[in-house]
Short mmCIF file of C-alpha atoms in Angstrom, two decimals:
data_model
loop_
_atom_site.label_atom_id
_atom_site.label_comp_id
_atom_site.label_asym_id
_atom_site.label_seq_id
_atom_site.Cartn_x
_atom_site.Cartn_y
_atom_site.Cartn_z
CA MET A 21 -11.69 -30.63 -71.42
CA ASP A 22 -14.82 -30.37 -73.50
CA ASP A 23 -16.23 -27.24 -72.70
CA PHE A 24 -14.41 -23.98 -73.69
CA ALA A 25 -15.32 -20.97 -71.84
CA GLY A 26 -13.49 -18.39 -73.73
CA THR A 27 -10.65 -16.22 -73.62
CA GLN A 28 -9.52 -13.59 -71.18
CA ALA A 29 -6.80 -11.21 -71.65
CA PRO A 30 -4.34 -9.01 -69.39
CA VAL A 31 -5.13 -4.84 -69.94
CA ARG A 32 -1.55 -4.88 -70.98
CA ARG A 33 0.74 -7.64 -71.55
CA MET A 34 3.81 -7.77 -69.69
CA THR A 35 6.94 -9.13 -71.50
CA ASP A 36 9.60 -8.13 -68.67
CA PRO A 37 10.04 -11.04 -66.41
CA ILE A 38 10.99 -8.72 -63.42
CA GLU A 39 7.86 -6.58 -63.97
CA MET A 40 5.85 -9.98 -63.82
CA VAL A 41 7.45 -11.40 -60.70
CA GLY A 42 6.94 -7.89 -58.99
CA GLU A 43 3.55 -8.13 -59.99
CA LEU A 44 3.01 -11.21 -58.32
CA GLU A 45 4.49 -10.21 -55.24
CA SER A 46 2.21 -7.13 -55.41
CA ALA A 47 -0.98 -9.49 -55.54
CA VAL A 48 0.65 -12.17 -53.02
CA PRO A 49 2.22 -9.98 -50.30
CA GLY A 50 3.62 -12.82 -48.43
CA LEU A 51 5.26 -14.15 -51.42
CA ALA A 52 8.25 -11.88 -51.04
CA GLU A 53 8.84 -13.47 -47.52
CA LEU A 54 9.23 -17.07 -49.44
CA ARG A 55 12.32 -15.49 -51.88
CA LEU A 56 15.51 -17.40 -51.64
CA PRO A 57 18.28 -15.81 -50.11
CA LYS A 58 20.15 -16.08 -53.67
CA PRO A 59 18.87 -17.45 -56.83
CA SER A 60 18.49 -21.29 -57.25
CA SER A 61 20.99 -22.63 -59.84
CA ILE A 62 18.53 -24.78 -61.53
CA SER A 63 20.15 -26.57 -64.52
CA ARG A 64 18.07 -25.02 -67.55
CA GLN A 65 19.89 -26.85 -70.09
CA VAL A 66 19.08 -30.14 -68.39
CA VAL A 67 15.39 -29.41 -67.80
CA GLU A 68 14.99 -28.01 -71.56
CA ALA A 69 17.05 -30.53 -73.22
CA ASP A 70 14.83 -33.55 -71.17
CA LEU A 71 11.59 -31.84 -72.28
CA GLY A 72 12.64 -30.83 -75.70
CA VAL A 73 11.70 -27.11 -75.57
CA ALA A 74 12.92 -23.85 -74.10
CA LEU A 75 10.49 -22.66 -71.27
CA PRO A 76 9.32 -18.98 -71.00
CA ALA A 77 11.80 -16.54 -68.77
CA ASP A 78 9.26 -15.67 -66.33
CA SER A 79 8.57 -18.94 -65.20
CA ARG A 80 12.34 -19.63 -65.07
CA LEU A 81 12.54 -16.46 -63.10
CA LEU A 82 10.13 -17.45 -60.81
CA CYS A 83 11.65 -21.05 -60.16
CA GLU A 84 15.12 -19.23 -59.49
CA LEU A 85 13.51 -17.08 -56.99
CA TYR A 86 11.54 -19.01 -54.87
CA PRO A 87 10.97 -22.55 -53.77
CA PRO A 88 7.73 -24.35 -55.04
CA PHE A 89 4.46 -22.83 -53.47
CA VAL A 90 0.99 -23.12 -52.95
CA LEU A 91 -1.25 -20.23 -53.65
CA GLY A 92 -4.47 -19.85 -51.59
CA ASP A 93 -4.19 -23.15 -50.52
CA PHE A 94 -5.06 -24.57 -54.16
CA LEU A 95 -2.72 -23.66 -57.00
CA GLY A 96 0.84 -25.55 -56.63
CA VAL A 97 3.37 -23.64 -58.64
CA GLY A 98 7.16 -24.80 -58.64
CA GLY A 99 9.75 -26.02 -60.57
CA PRO A 100 12.92 -28.56 -59.93
CA ASP A 101 15.34 -28.12 -57.12
CA PRO A 102 18.95 -28.05 -58.12
CA GLY A 103 20.15 -31.82 -59.17
CA GLY A 104 16.51 -32.77 -59.13
CA GLU A 105 15.80 -31.74 -62.90
CA HIS A 106 15.74 -35.15 -64.25
CA SER A 107 13.14 -36.08 -61.57
CA TRP A 108 11.18 -33.26 -61.94
CA VAL A 109 10.95 -33.71 -65.63
CA GLN A 110 10.02 -37.52 -65.20
CA GLY A 111 7.19 -36.27 -63.20
CA THR A 112 6.21 -33.33 -65.63
CA ARG A 113 6.28 -36.53 -68.03
CA GLU A 114 3.68 -38.56 -66.10
CA THR A 115 1.51 -35.28 -65.78
CA LEU A 116 1.84 -35.12 -69.57
CA GLU A 117 0.14 -38.77 -69.70
CA THR A 118 -2.84 -37.31 -68.03
CA ILE A 119 -3.22 -34.54 -70.00
CA ALA A 120 -2.85 -36.59 -73.08
CA GLU A 121 -5.64 -38.56 -72.18
CA TRP A 122 -7.87 -35.48 -71.55
CA CYS A 123 -6.89 -34.23 -74.72
CA GLU A 124 -7.82 -37.45 -76.57
CA GLU A 125 -11.33 -37.45 -74.90
CA ALA A 126 -11.99 -34.02 -75.51
CA GLU A 127 -14.11 -33.04 -78.52
CA PRO A 128 -13.20 -29.36 -79.12
CA ALA A 129 -13.68 -27.68 -82.65
CA VAL A 130 -9.84 -27.33 -82.45
CA PRO A 131 -8.32 -30.47 -81.33
CA LEU A 132 -5.77 -30.12 -78.45
CA HIS A 133 -2.69 -32.07 -77.80
CA ALA A 134 -0.18 -32.47 -74.87
CA HIS A 135 3.45 -31.70 -75.56
CA PRO A 136 5.52 -32.81 -77.40
CA ALA A 137 3.04 -32.52 -80.37
CA PRO A 138 3.32 -29.49 -82.29
CA GLY A 139 1.65 -26.64 -80.52
CA GLY A 140 1.16 -29.23 -77.25
CA LEU A 141 0.25 -28.10 -74.15
CA PRO A 142 2.93 -28.46 -71.42
CA PRO A 143 2.02 -28.07 -67.98
CA TRP A 144 3.38 -25.37 -65.43
CA ALA A 145 1.08 -25.51 -62.45
CA ASP A 146 -1.84 -27.65 -61.00
CA SER A 147 -4.18 -27.71 -58.42
CA ASN A 148 -5.11 -29.79 -55.52
CA ARG A 149 -8.45 -30.45 -57.23
CA GLY A 150 -7.15 -31.64 -60.46
CA ASP A 151 -6.95 -28.95 -62.69
CA PHE A 152 -4.22 -27.89 -64.86
CA PHE A 153 -2.65 -24.76 -65.84
CA LEU A 154 -1.03 -25.03 -69.12
CA TRP A 155 1.24 -23.37 -71.60
CA THR A 156 -0.22 -22.81 -75.15
CA THR A 157 3.29 -23.17 -77.15
CA ASN A 158 1.75 -21.85 -80.18
CA PRO A 159 3.78 -19.26 -81.36
CA ALA A 160 7.05 -20.90 -81.09
CA ARG A 161 8.66 -18.30 -78.98
CA PRO A 162 8.27 -19.12 -75.42
CA GLN A 163 8.48 -15.56 -74.45
CA ASP A 164 5.19 -15.23 -76.48
CA TRP A 165 3.02 -18.22 -74.96
CA THR A 166 -0.27 -18.04 -73.37
CA VAL A 167 -1.99 -19.99 -70.99
CA THR A 168 -4.79 -22.61 -71.10
CA VAL A 169 -6.57 -23.63 -67.96
CA ALA A 170 -7.88 -27.24 -68.02
CA SER A 171 -10.47 -27.32 -65.16
CA ARG A 172 -11.31 -30.85 -63.89
CA SER A 173 -14.99 -29.74 -64.44
CA SER A 174 -14.14 -30.05 -67.88
CA ALA A 175 -14.15 -26.44 -68.69
CA ARG A 176 -10.99 -24.69 -70.50
CA TRP A 177 -10.20 -21.41 -71.17
CA HIS A 178 -7.37 -19.01 -72.46
CA TYR A 179 -5.64 -16.43 -71.11
CA THR A 180 -3.42 -14.36 -73.71
CA GLY A 181 -0.59 -13.49 -71.24
CA GLY A 182 2.03 -14.95 -69.67
CA ALA A 183 2.02 -17.65 -66.78
CA VAL A 184 3.53 -15.38 -63.92
CA GLN A 185 1.20 -12.28 -65.14
CA PHE A 186 -1.74 -14.99 -65.07
CA LEU A 187 -1.21 -15.67 -61.61
CA ALA A 188 -0.97 -12.14 -60.33
CA ASP A 189 -3.98 -11.30 -62.20
CA LEU A 190 -5.88 -14.44 -60.90
CA VAL A 191 -5.11 -13.59 -57.30
CA SER A 192 -5.80 -9.74 -57.76
CA GLY A 193 -9.26 -10.64 -59.47
CA ALA A 194 -7.96 -9.07 -62.76
CA VAL A 195 -9.01 -12.30 -64.46
CA GLU A 196 -12.18 -14.14 -63.56
CA PRO A 197 -11.80 -17.49 -62.20
CA TRP A 198 -14.02 -19.49 -64.53
CA ALA A 199 -14.40 -22.91 -63.38
CA LEU A 200 -12.24 -22.28 -60.39
CA PRO A 201 -12.63 -21.02 -56.82
CA THR A 202 -11.46 -17.64 -55.96
CA ILE A 203 -7.68 -17.70 -55.03
CA ARG A 204 -7.02 -15.97 -51.85
CA PRO A 205 -3.44 -13.90 -51.81
CA SER A 206 -2.39 -16.21 -49.36
CA VAL A 207 1.08 -18.53 -49.83
CA VAL A 208 2.94 -21.14 -48.27
CA ALA A 209 6.17 -23.01 -49.35
CA TRP A 210 5.79 -26.58 -50.16
#
């Protein structure tokens, strides 16, 4: 994560999780077909207690409405299954160990830290090529978190919107996929 490519911003930062999910469904037409018959009853309290941090409402809603999925045969997005919250957090902790190693090896002007360090970077998605999609947890309110992309090519960049809006903008082409391939609007459950 040595090379900082820059920061991209949405035309308008969305704050309503329902609006963000709607934008993602518009960008990825097949996503609506994957919607669960009823929202998943994931124990947010268990996940957040185990991680030590509250998660943004847009990502929580996405995990409640959809099974884990892969966008464009590249980017995996998902959360725990009901009853599997502890094992999902354990997997997240293993990913955080890798992110901590990357942060230690990087030499950016502003040091990077993995969660749970103050302002640390917890993961919310990854790619089949070793790229990580992280939340920038500063500022403190989860609904204000932005996205940091850590590409396996060592490039990193920021997006000043939320995770679900980022996905919609990445697939629709509203965001340049710096150091990433173009993401097709195809989706499959995993």
